């Protein structure tokens, strides 16, 4: 199977409508099975759309006509690629967007789970964080994740990870995947990345037989400008609760392997 995660930073900055087309073309060409997206935006002021039977609703906020996940789905349909999908808004972004998480799957979705993991649940507070997971017909659970940053006292990421872990505990009998932007660099010891590994999760990047440098962010981006780190960082991960065979882990949409379409690069893995 092939799994892709990408923080899309959609509808913002230098990223225009071609972003969805480029992503959909890549998904189709590479026959990706599961896609986890973060910062999946729609304009609050946009018109509501009627959804198809392949959309699994998990929110009281309706899909709008410029929803980025919907744009990807619609372009995939023009390529004769039908995907099931869901979208969960977490908070208002940049004062004008419903910002959320999405999951796309070739396999049917048989169940959906959502969980608030932040201390705040105010929709107008960008610190509000939720997760969304889908169970596929092979009984795997896959989650799209966008956590907060590590703080000196550990309060933000550590508390979010604790709530997420509690939510996931009943599901750990089967295979679980956590895919997304964890806002915790792999190279910084004693913080979020080490916390996840210490809890028994496996980083598919390190499991991969073939892998590249792995960096998913280069330079200063939103959320990291004040942290004054212009070095390359690995912030985006695909974790699994079980060891599994990974043929390849590659960074995509980094200007070397596919054009840049976001302020984050994507991660694509191919499992045995």
XYZ file of C-alpha atoms in Angstrom:
272
model
C 0.000 0.000 0.000
C 0.976 3.628 -0.451
C 0.357 6.306 2.159
C 0.788 10.053 1.657
C 0.683 12.867 4.204
C 0.868 16.597 3.433
C 0.223 19.814 5.324
C -1.368 21.626 2.379
C -1.402 25.251 3.667
C -4.199 25.491 1.130
C -5.768 28.643 -0.334
C -2.986 30.764 1.128
C 0.100 32.655 0.015
C 1.652 31.583 -3.250
C -0.466 28.450 -3.577
C -3.312 28.759 -6.074
C -5.934 26.492 -7.595
C -3.265 24.507 -9.444
C -2.192 23.090 -6.064
C -5.200 20.747 -5.968
C -4.684 19.692 -9.579
C -1.000 18.908 -9.003
C -1.804 16.889 -5.893
C -4.630 14.963 -7.556
C -2.475 14.155 -10.582
C 0.235 12.813 -8.279
C -2.245 10.687 -6.317
C -3.652 9.235 -9.523
C -0.291 8.603 -11.197
C 1.153 6.910 -8.105
C -2.033 5.029 -7.212
C -1.880 6.196 -3.579
C -4.176 4.239 -1.275
C -4.567 6.625 1.685
C -3.961 10.363 1.908
C -3.891 12.411 5.127
C -4.050 16.190 4.693
C -3.697 19.019 7.193
C -4.480 22.742 6.990
C -7.289 21.826 4.633
C -9.093 25.127 4.262
C -12.326 26.475 2.903
C -13.509 30.070 2.831
C -16.071 30.782 5.525
C -17.889 33.085 3.106
C -18.038 30.542 0.266
C -21.226 28.794 -0.826
C -22.286 25.463 0.634
C -22.237 22.497 -1.729
C -24.217 19.288 -1.970
C -21.985 16.354 -1.126
C -21.778 12.941 -2.729
C -22.230 9.499 -1.203
C -18.454 9.175 -1.032
C -18.236 11.995 1.527
C -18.467 10.938 5.180
C -19.650 13.890 7.224
C -18.269 14.264 10.755
C -18.941 17.948 11.416
C -21.819 20.391 11.802
C -19.952 22.805 9.515
C -20.907 22.123 5.884
C -18.524 21.749 2.985
C -18.065 24.904 0.924
C -17.411 25.036 -2.800
C -13.730 25.948 -2.401
C -12.945 23.271 0.195
C -9.480 22.081 -0.742
C -10.142 18.385 -0.123
C -13.267 18.614 -2.258
C -11.260 20.251 -5.054
C -8.790 17.351 -4.956
C -11.622 14.808 -4.954
C -13.339 16.523 -7.879
C -10.178 16.555 -9.974
C -9.502 12.910 -9.128
C -12.975 12.133 -10.472
C -12.020 13.684 -13.822
C -9.127 11.200 -13.875
C -11.533 8.292 -13.266
C -10.197 7.921 -9.711
C -12.917 7.639 -7.095
C -11.913 8.174 -3.471
C -13.884 8.180 -0.237
C -13.156 11.133 2.018
C -13.929 13.007 5.202
C -13.061 16.479 6.486
C -13.043 17.813 10.039
C -12.631 21.550 10.767
C -10.646 22.379 13.913
C -10.638 26.180 14.099
C -10.820 29.441 12.183
C -7.609 30.136 10.320
C -6.366 33.571 9.292
C -9.780 35.048 10.242
C -11.416 33.806 7.042
C -11.032 30.031 6.723
C -12.487 26.924 8.274
C -9.204 25.081 8.793
C -9.220 21.344 9.265
C -8.034 17.844 8.499
C -8.957 15.440 5.732
C -8.536 11.779 4.881
C -8.941 10.274 1.417
C -9.102 6.541 0.817
C -9.485 4.163 -2.099
C -11.000 1.611 0.265
C -14.477 2.163 1.722
C -14.680 3.858 5.110
C -16.574 1.782 7.651
C -16.219 4.037 10.707
C -15.063 7.542 11.639
C -13.683 8.819 14.938
C -12.922 12.376 16.035
C -11.311 13.684 19.197
C -10.548 17.081 20.675
C -6.968 16.939 21.979
C -6.280 20.566 22.918
C -7.036 22.203 26.236
C -9.190 24.794 24.472
C -12.149 23.992 22.255
C -12.891 27.566 21.134
C -13.411 27.551 17.382
C -11.937 31.035 17.027
C -8.691 29.993 18.763
C -6.024 28.544 16.458
C -4.664 26.532 19.394
C -7.759 24.305 19.172
C -6.700 20.933 17.820
C -8.765 17.924 16.829
C -7.902 14.656 15.135
C -9.928 12.584 12.704
C -9.559 8.884 12.011
C -11.166 6.436 9.638
C -11.447 2.681 9.845
C -11.082 0.951 6.493
C -12.608 -2.313 5.370
C -9.348 -4.094 6.246
C -9.918 -2.839 9.844
C -6.885 -0.542 9.856
C -7.413 2.821 11.535
C -5.725 5.842 9.927
C -5.610 9.285 11.542
C -4.814 12.713 10.185
C -2.937 14.664 12.857
C -1.911 18.295 13.328
C -0.650 18.840 16.855
C 0.620 21.919 18.647
C 4.222 22.787 19.429
C 6.433 21.683 22.278
C 6.693 24.228 25.080
C 9.358 24.538 27.734
C 7.055 22.979 30.318
C 5.741 20.427 27.815
C 2.176 21.568 28.431
C 0.973 21.840 24.857
C 2.218 18.801 22.956
C 2.484 16.578 26.036
C -1.127 17.183 27.066
C -2.358 16.742 23.498
C -0.429 13.499 23.142
C -1.880 12.240 26.440
C -5.437 12.904 25.240
C -4.736 11.337 21.861
C -3.188 8.261 23.471
C -6.223 7.811 25.703
C -8.505 8.038 22.690
C -6.445 5.509 20.718
C -6.068 2.940 23.509
C -9.236 0.912 22.661
C -8.157 0.677 19.024
C -4.605 -0.560 19.547
C -5.506 -4.209 19.098
C -5.310 -3.627 15.354
C -3.025 -1.645 13.104
C -3.019 2.119 13.607
C -1.398 4.817 11.521
C -0.824 8.404 12.661
C -0.087 10.660 9.703
C 0.563 14.365 9.684
C 2.298 17.479 10.934
C 3.407 16.964 14.532
C 5.197 20.323 14.937
C 8.025 18.557 16.776
C 11.324 18.110 14.906
C 12.792 14.632 14.882
C 16.289 15.931 15.613
C 15.398 17.670 18.911
C 15.916 15.230 21.819
C 13.567 14.919 24.759
C 10.556 16.488 23.092
C 7.603 15.332 21.031
C 9.337 12.920 18.680
C 11.006 11.046 21.531
C 7.713 11.060 23.441
C 5.989 9.278 20.564
C 8.721 6.659 20.165
C 8.815 6.061 23.923
C 5.094 5.257 23.765
C 5.860 2.337 21.446
C 5.164 3.859 18.049
C 7.325 3.137 14.999
C 8.505 5.831 12.615
C 8.024 4.412 9.121
C 10.884 6.596 7.876
C 13.392 4.684 9.995
C 11.755 1.361 9.057
C 12.152 2.030 5.336
C 14.643 -0.022 3.325
C 15.112 2.957 1.008
C 14.811 6.537 2.244
C 16.054 10.030 1.486
C 17.089 12.851 3.827
C 13.513 13.052 5.087
C 13.295 16.827 5.594
C 9.757 18.158 5.231
C 10.339 21.836 6.089
C 13.131 24.146 4.982
C 13.573 27.630 6.422
C 11.119 29.801 8.341
C 7.413 29.108 7.864
C 4.236 30.101 9.705
C 4.371 28.742 13.224
C 8.170 28.546 13.183
C 9.315 32.087 12.348
C 9.786 33.115 15.974
C 11.678 29.894 16.649
C 14.439 31.281 14.418
C 15.386 27.970 12.879
C 16.259 28.102 9.197
C 17.663 24.600 9.126
C 15.961 21.635 7.531
C 13.469 19.906 9.792
C 11.551 16.649 9.766
C 8.151 17.678 11.166
C 5.820 15.449 9.152
C 5.616 11.763 9.931
C 3.803 8.509 9.361
C 3.832 6.453 12.553
C 2.464 2.944 13.043
C 1.739 1.107 16.270
C 3.245 -2.078 14.850
C 6.496 -2.745 12.994
C 5.805 -3.247 9.332
C 7.742 -3.679 6.152
C 8.370 -0.359 4.414
C 9.993 -0.546 0.992
C 10.474 3.168 0.584
C 9.957 6.506 2.334
C 10.346 9.582 0.167
C 9.786 13.293 0.513
C 7.595 14.684 -2.270
C 6.564 18.162 -3.394
C 9.940 19.557 -2.334
C 11.036 21.034 -5.661
C 13.259 18.025 -6.343
C 10.702 15.237 -6.271
C 7.617 17.043 -7.625
C 7.010 20.808 -7.542
C 6.546 22.673 -4.259
C 2.832 23.167 -3.542
C 2.895 24.056 0.168
C 5.176 25.419 2.882
C 5.554 21.790 4.005
C 6.705 18.927 1.819
C 4.834 15.644 1.719
C 5.857 12.143 2.811
C 5.007 9.104 0.701
C 5.654 5.586 1.933
C 5.275 2.268 0.165
C 4.688 -0.737 2.413
C 5.388 -4.359 1.650
